[in-house]
């Protein structure tokens, strides 16, 4: 079956670094996505990994290990506005119209 | 428009009522997805359109759910005889192509069935 696991909640303080882990077991693999979702708002795209390694984009980085079925999202220099849910999602096929398979999301609370 | 829009943003329906949820994708986007997001969960796939063709409806939970995109742009998700378990946020996403392109999400419609 398809399974994506990530922690339910995490807390951190302003200025700190936090790492949100995601493990996946899917029938196929064609890319892993991280989305940020503020309460009541649309998920917004943060990063995409299809090859092993680290992708860096400003304060946010994402890592992928396909052999381990593992990814993490690293957030540096945390700000209060980073308080949100972070969704890990896998695309399991190259076929047209392949939907994303999402984890349940990790709610990150940043305090001052 | 600048992004994906959905209406209404909030809908309260009495059990047994029919509802219609609208999605306006980004202009020119070929692919359109509907997802259902229950409280505290990640989005789950409902159905996929490529232009006006509904190519995958494997995620629709029952035959009370129906979606259309007659002209290949705006899409409507209809739920007949709503039940309490239908309460969720319904998200629409569009992408420019059919394969690897990024999906852009709308803000969702929060449906509450009382």
mmCIF file of C-alpha atoms in Angstrom:
data_model
loop_
_atom_site.group_PDB
_atom_site.id
_atom_site.type_symbol
_atom_site.label_atom_id
_atom_site.label_comp_id
_atom_site.label_asym_id
_atom_site.label_seq_id
_atom_site.Cartn_x
_atom_site.Cartn_y
_atom_site.Cartn_z
ATOM 1 C CA UNK A 1 0.000 0.000 0.000
ATOM 2 C CA UNK A 2 0.907 3.655 -0.027
ATOM 3 C CA UNK A 3 2.137 5.114 3.237
ATOM 4 C CA UNK A 4 3.713 8.436 4.106
ATOM 5 C CA UNK A 5 4.699 9.163 7.705
ATOM 6 C CA UNK A 6 5.686 12.418 9.317
ATOM 7 C CA UNK A 7 5.516 13.663 12.910
ATOM 8 C CA UNK A 8 2.208 15.200 13.931
ATOM 9 C CA UNK A 9 3.561 18.208 15.787
ATOM 10 C CA UNK A 10 6.817 20.018 16.406
ATOM 11 C CA UNK A 11 7.731 23.135 18.354
ATOM 12 C CA UNK A 12 10.711 25.440 18.019
ATOM 13 C CA UNK A 13 11.808 28.951 18.921
ATOM 14 C CA UNK A 14 12.500 31.942 16.722
ATOM 15 C CA UNK A 15 15.930 31.905 15.144
ATOM 16 C CA UNK A 16 16.390 28.160 15.621
ATOM 17 C CA UNK A 17 16.729 25.375 13.045
ATOM 18 C CA UNK A 18 14.137 22.617 12.748
ATOM 19 C CA UNK A 19 14.156 19.394 10.730
ATOM 20 C CA UNK A 20 10.884 17.739 9.718
ATOM 21 C CA UNK A 21 11.286 14.124 8.673
ATOM 22 C CA UNK A 22 9.197 12.153 6.213
ATOM 23 C CA UNK A 23 9.365 8.463 5.378
ATOM 24 C CA UNK A 24 7.450 6.924 2.514
ATOM 25 C CA UNK A 25 6.497 3.538 1.120
ATOM 26 C CA UNK A 26 4.850 3.799 -2.275
ATOM 27 C CA UNK A 27 4.394 1.482 -5.233
ATOM 28 C CA UNK A 28 6.536 3.751 -7.381
ATOM 29 C CA UNK A 29 8.478 6.961 -7.020
ATOM 30 C CA UNK A 30 8.713 9.978 -9.245
ATOM 31 C CA UNK A 31 9.420 12.866 -6.948
ATOM 32 C CA UNK A 32 8.833 14.129 -3.439
ATOM 33 C CA UNK A 33 7.275 17.486 -2.656
ATOM 34 C CA UNK A 34 7.059 19.651 0.428
ATOM 35 C CA UNK A 35 4.163 22.079 0.827
ATOM 36 C CA UNK A 36 3.455 24.693 3.499
ATOM 37 C CA UNK A 37 -0.141 25.218 4.580
ATOM 38 C CA UNK A 38 -1.257 27.988 6.901
ATOM 39 C CA UNK A 39 -4.573 27.387 8.638
ATOM 40 C CA UNK A 40 -7.470 27.979 6.263
ATOM 41 C CA UNK A 41 -5.215 28.608 3.286
ATOM 42 C CA UNK A 42 -4.012 26.773 0.183
ATOM 43 C CA UNK A 43 -0.978 24.523 0.358
ATOM 44 C CA UNK A 44 1.940 26.385 -1.238
ATOM 45 C CA UNK A 45 4.869 24.671 -2.896
ATOM 46 C CA UNK A 46 8.197 24.727 -1.056
ATOM 47 C CA UNK A 47 10.466 22.193 -2.679
ATOM 48 C CA UNK A 48 10.803 19.215 -4.992
ATOM 49 C CA UNK A 49 13.339 16.367 -4.947
ATOM 50 C CA UNK A 50 13.584 13.578 -7.474
ATOM 51 C CA UNK A 51 17.290 12.711 -7.157
ATOM 52 C CA UNK A 52 19.175 11.913 -3.956
ATOM 53 C CA UNK A 53 20.732 14.802 -2.158
ATOM 54 C CA UNK A 54 20.057 18.235 -0.798
ATOM 55 C CA UNK A 55 18.140 21.026 -2.522
ATOM 56 C CA UNK A 56 18.610 24.445 -0.968
ATOM 57 C CA UNK A 57 16.303 27.383 -1.437
ATOM 58 C CA UNK A 58 16.951 30.291 0.883
ATOM 59 C CA UNK A 59 16.058 29.396 4.472
ATOM 60 C CA UNK A 60 14.521 26.115 3.372
ATOM 61 C CA UNK A 61 16.352 22.967 2.285
ATOM 62 C CA UNK A 62 15.054 19.518 1.435
ATOM 63 C CA UNK A 63 16.918 16.229 1.379
ATOM 64 C CA UNK A 64 16.043 12.943 -0.276
ATOM 65 C CA UNK A 65 17.361 9.390 0.032
ATOM 66 C CA UNK A 66 15.463 7.118 -2.349
ATOM 67 C CA UNK A 67 17.116 3.955 -1.074
ATOM 68 C CA UNK A 68 15.888 4.694 2.437
ATOM 69 C CA UNK A 69 12.508 6.105 1.435
ATOM 70 C CA UNK A 70 13.349 9.179 3.478
ATOM 71 C CA UNK A 71 13.241 12.919 3.156
ATOM 72 C CA UNK A 72 13.560 15.873 5.457
ATOM 73 C CA UNK A 73 12.723 19.557 5.286
ATOM 74 C CA UNK A 74 15.160 21.841 7.073
ATOM 75 C CA UNK A 75 14.035 25.297 8.104
ATOM 76 C CA UNK A 76 16.706 27.732 9.277
ATOM 77 C CA UNK A 77 16.453 31.063 11.104
ATOM 78 C CA UNK A 78 12.899 30.319 12.093
ATOM 79 C CA UNK A 79 10.386 33.159 12.085
ATOM 80 C CA UNK A 80 6.967 33.353 13.697
ATOM 81 C CA UNK A 81 5.373 33.291 10.243
ATOM 82 C CA UNK A 82 6.818 29.788 9.725
ATOM 83 C CA UNK A 83 4.168 28.454 12.102
ATOM 84 C CA UNK A 84 2.124 26.289 9.748
ATOM 85 C CA UNK A 85 1.478 22.717 8.674
ATOM 86 C CA UNK A 86 4.147 21.133 6.477
ATOM 87 C CA UNK A 87 2.971 18.457 4.083
ATOM 88 C CA UNK A 88 5.180 15.798 2.541
ATOM 89 C CA UNK A 89 3.823 14.364 -0.718
ATOM 90 C CA UNK A 90 5.011 11.738 -3.183
ATOM 91 C CA UNK A 91 4.209 11.331 -6.864
ATOM 92 C CA UNK A 92 4.395 7.633 -7.569
ATOM 93 C CA UNK A 93 4.178 7.600 -11.344
ATOM 94 C CA UNK A 94 5.097 9.488 -14.504
ATOM 95 C CA UNK A 95 1.646 8.912 -15.957
ATOM 96 C CA UNK A 96 -0.391 11.935 -16.905
ATOM 97 C CA UNK A 97 -2.684 13.021 -14.155
ATOM 98 C CA UNK A 98 -0.850 11.312 -11.360
ATOM 99 C CA UNK A 99 -2.132 12.776 -8.126
ATOM 100 C CA UNK A 100 0.093 13.501 -5.167
ATOM 101 C CA UNK A 101 -0.036 11.176 -2.170
ATOM 102 C CA UNK A 102 0.152 13.265 0.966
ATOM 103 C CA UNK A 103 1.204 12.576 4.515
ATOM 104 C CA UNK A 104 -0.969 13.886 7.340
ATOM 105 C CA UNK A 105 1.166 16.951 7.798
ATOM 106 C CA UNK A 106 3.399 18.234 10.587
ATOM 107 C CA UNK A 107 2.106 21.219 12.547
ATOM 108 C CA UNK A 108 5.049 23.451 13.447
ATOM 109 C CA UNK A 109 4.626 26.021 16.211
ATOM 110 C CA UNK A 110 7.296 28.712 16.444
ATOM 111 C CA UNK A 111 7.444 30.687 19.670
ATOM 112 C CA UNK A 112 9.397 33.792 20.629
ATOM 113 C CA UNK B 1 -6.497 35.182 -12.625
ATOM 114 C CA UNK B 2 -3.348 35.161 -10.571
ATOM 115 C CA UNK B 3 -4.048 31.850 -8.913
ATOM 116 C CA UNK B 4 -6.571 29.085 -8.411
ATOM 117 C CA UNK B 5 -9.806 30.347 -6.912
ATOM 118 C CA UNK B 6 -12.606 28.402 -5.300
ATOM 119 C CA UNK B 7 -16.115 29.318 -4.222
ATOM 120 C CA UNK B 8 -17.768 29.367 -1.866
ATOM 121 C CA UNK B 9 -15.000 29.460 0.728
ATOM 122 C CA UNK B 10 -17.382 28.113 3.372
ATOM 123 C CA UNK B 11 -20.553 26.082 2.977
ATOM 124 C CA UNK B 12 -22.880 24.759 5.634
ATOM 125 C CA UNK B 13 -25.369 22.168 4.457
ATOM 126 C CA UNK B 14 -28.023 20.206 6.244
ATOM 127 C CA UNK B 15 -27.692 16.455 5.916
ATOM 128 C CA UNK B 16 -29.421 15.332 2.759
ATOM 129 C CA UNK B 17 -28.918 18.576 0.840
ATOM 130 C CA UNK B 18 -27.039 18.772 -2.447
ATOM 131 C CA UNK B 19 -24.019 21.093 -2.759
ATOM 132 C CA UNK B 20 -21.941 22.387 -5.663
ATOM 133 C CA UNK B 21 -18.369 23.580 -5.224
ATOM 134 C CA UNK B 22 -16.649 25.621 -7.912
ATOM 135 C CA UNK B 23 -13.012 25.773 -8.976
ATOM 136 C CA UNK B 24 -11.466 28.343 -11.332
ATOM 137 C CA UNK B 25 -8.022 27.054 -12.291
ATOM 138 C CA UNK B 26 -5.151 29.167 -13.543
ATOM 139 C CA UNK B 27 -5.897 30.163 -17.122
ATOM 140 C CA UNK B 28 -4.387 27.762 -19.637
ATOM 141 C CA UNK B 29 -3.753 24.987 -17.159
ATOM 142 C CA UNK B 30 -4.529 21.635 -18.713
ATOM 143 C CA UNK B 31 -4.697 19.492 -15.599
ATOM 144 C CA UNK B 32 -7.151 19.894 -12.740
ATOM 145 C CA UNK B 33 -7.304 17.830 -9.570
ATOM 146 C CA UNK B 34 -9.823 17.694 -6.729
ATOM 147 C CA UNK B 35 -8.667 16.628 -3.260
ATOM 148 C CA UNK B 36 -10.519 16.154 0.023
ATOM 149 C CA UNK B 37 -8.791 17.201 3.253
ATOM 150 C CA UNK B 38 -10.347 16.050 6.512
ATOM 151 C CA UNK B 39 -9.419 17.823 9.729
ATOM 152 C CA UNK B 40 -5.876 16.992 10.791
ATOM 153 C CA UNK B 41 -5.192 14.971 7.642
ATOM 154 C CA UNK B 42 -3.349 15.517 4.393
ATOM 155 C CA UNK B 43 -5.257 16.045 1.161
ATOM 156 C CA UNK B 44 -6.583 12.880 -0.495
ATOM 157 C CA UNK B 45 -7.129 12.561 -4.230
ATOM 158 C CA UNK B 46 -10.679 12.539 -5.549
ATOM 159 C CA UNK B 47 -10.581 13.031 -9.314
ATOM 160 C CA UNK B 48 -8.502 14.312 -12.241
ATOM 161 C CA UNK B 49 -9.353 16.185 -15.441
ATOM 162 C CA UNK B 50 -7.184 16.705 -18.485
ATOM 163 C CA UNK B 51 -8.928 19.559 -20.266
ATOM 164 C CA UNK B 52 -12.598 18.540 -20.299
ATOM 165 C CA UNK B 53 -11.952 14.806 -20.000
ATOM 166 C CA UNK B 54 -12.288 13.186 -16.603
ATOM 167 C CA UNK B 55 -9.484 10.638 -16.813
ATOM 168 C CA UNK B 56 -9.464 9.383 -13.249
ATOM 169 C CA UNK B 57 -12.283 9.331 -10.735
ATOM 170 C CA UNK B 58 -10.949 6.489 -8.625
ATOM 171 C CA UNK B 59 -10.803 8.617 -5.473
ATOM 172 C CA UNK B 60 -14.468 9.630 -5.393
ATOM 173 C CA UNK B 61 -15.790 8.021 -2.201
ATOM 174 C CA UNK B 62 -19.274 7.197 -3.470
ATOM 175 C CA UNK B 63 -21.664 7.701 -6.365
ATOM 176 C CA UNK B 64 -23.023 10.741 -4.512
ATOM 177 C CA UNK B 65 -19.920 12.608 -5.686
ATOM 178 C CA UNK B 66 -19.844 13.928 -9.218
ATOM 179 C CA UNK B 67 -17.418 16.291 -10.961
ATOM 180 C CA UNK B 68 -17.422 18.011 -14.311
ATOM 181 C CA UNK B 69 -15.306 20.408 -16.356
ATOM 182 C CA UNK B 70 -17.393 20.850 -19.500
ATOM 183 C CA UNK B 71 -15.296 23.467 -21.298
ATOM 184 C CA UNK B 72 -11.914 22.499 -19.981
ATOM 185 C CA UNK B 73 -11.581 25.413 -17.595
ATOM 186 C CA UNK B 74 -13.954 25.867 -14.632
ATOM 187 C CA UNK B 75 -14.793 22.712 -12.721
ATOM 188 C CA UNK B 76 -17.642 21.878 -10.374
ATOM 189 C CA UNK B 77 -17.674 19.192 -7.711
ATOM 190 C CA UNK B 78 -21.199 18.185 -6.758
ATOM 191 C CA UNK B 79 -22.140 16.182 -3.712
ATOM 192 C CA UNK B 80 -25.664 14.820 -3.559
ATOM 193 C CA UNK B 81 -27.531 13.966 -0.364
ATOM 194 C CA UNK B 82 -24.688 15.188 1.842
ATOM 195 C CA UNK B 83 -23.791 13.223 4.943
ATOM 196 C CA UNK B 84 -21.833 14.234 8.019
ATOM 197 C CA UNK B 85 -18.755 12.306 6.909
ATOM 198 C CA UNK B 86 -18.574 14.583 3.860
ATOM 199 C CA UNK B 87 -17.515 17.454 6.147
ATOM 200 C CA UNK B 88 -14.021 18.425 5.015
ATOM 201 C CA UNK B 89 -12.071 20.996 3.036
ATOM 202 C CA UNK B 90 -12.281 20.392 -0.693
ATOM 203 C CA UNK B 91 -9.150 21.573 -2.494
ATOM 204 C CA UNK B 92 -8.717 22.132 -6.188
ATOM 205 C CA UNK B 93 -5.295 22.154 -7.848
ATOM 206 C CA UNK B 94 -4.246 22.873 -11.406
ATOM 207 C CA UNK B 95 -1.062 22.357 -13.365
ATOM 208 C CA UNK B 96 0.059 23.637 -16.734
ATOM 209 C CA UNK B 97 0.912 20.256 -18.224
ATOM 210 C CA UNK B 98 -0.063 16.667 -17.864
ATOM 211 C CA UNK B 99 3.005 15.084 -16.351
ATOM 212 C CA UNK B 100 5.660 16.456 -14.112
ATOM 213 C CA UNK B 101 4.537 20.046 -13.698
ATOM 214 C CA UNK B 102 3.894 21.537 -10.299
ATOM 215 C CA UNK B 103 0.362 21.619 -8.897
ATOM 216 C CA UNK B 104 -0.994 24.968 -7.706
ATOM 217 C CA UNK B 105 -3.667 24.762 -5.042
ATOM 218 C CA UNK B 106 -6.694 26.913 -4.381
ATOM 219 C CA UNK B 107 -7.703 27.975 -0.868
ATOM 220 C CA UNK B 108 -10.357 25.297 -0.636
ATOM 221 C CA UNK B 109 -14.021 25.157 0.287
ATOM 222 C CA UNK B 110 -14.740 24.174 3.879
ATOM 223 C CA UNK B 111 -17.932 22.097 3.862
ATOM 224 C CA UNK B 112 -19.734 21.465 7.127
ATOM 225 C CA UNK B 113 -22.693 19.093 7.089
ATOM 226 C CA UNK B 114 -24.990 19.420 10.090
#
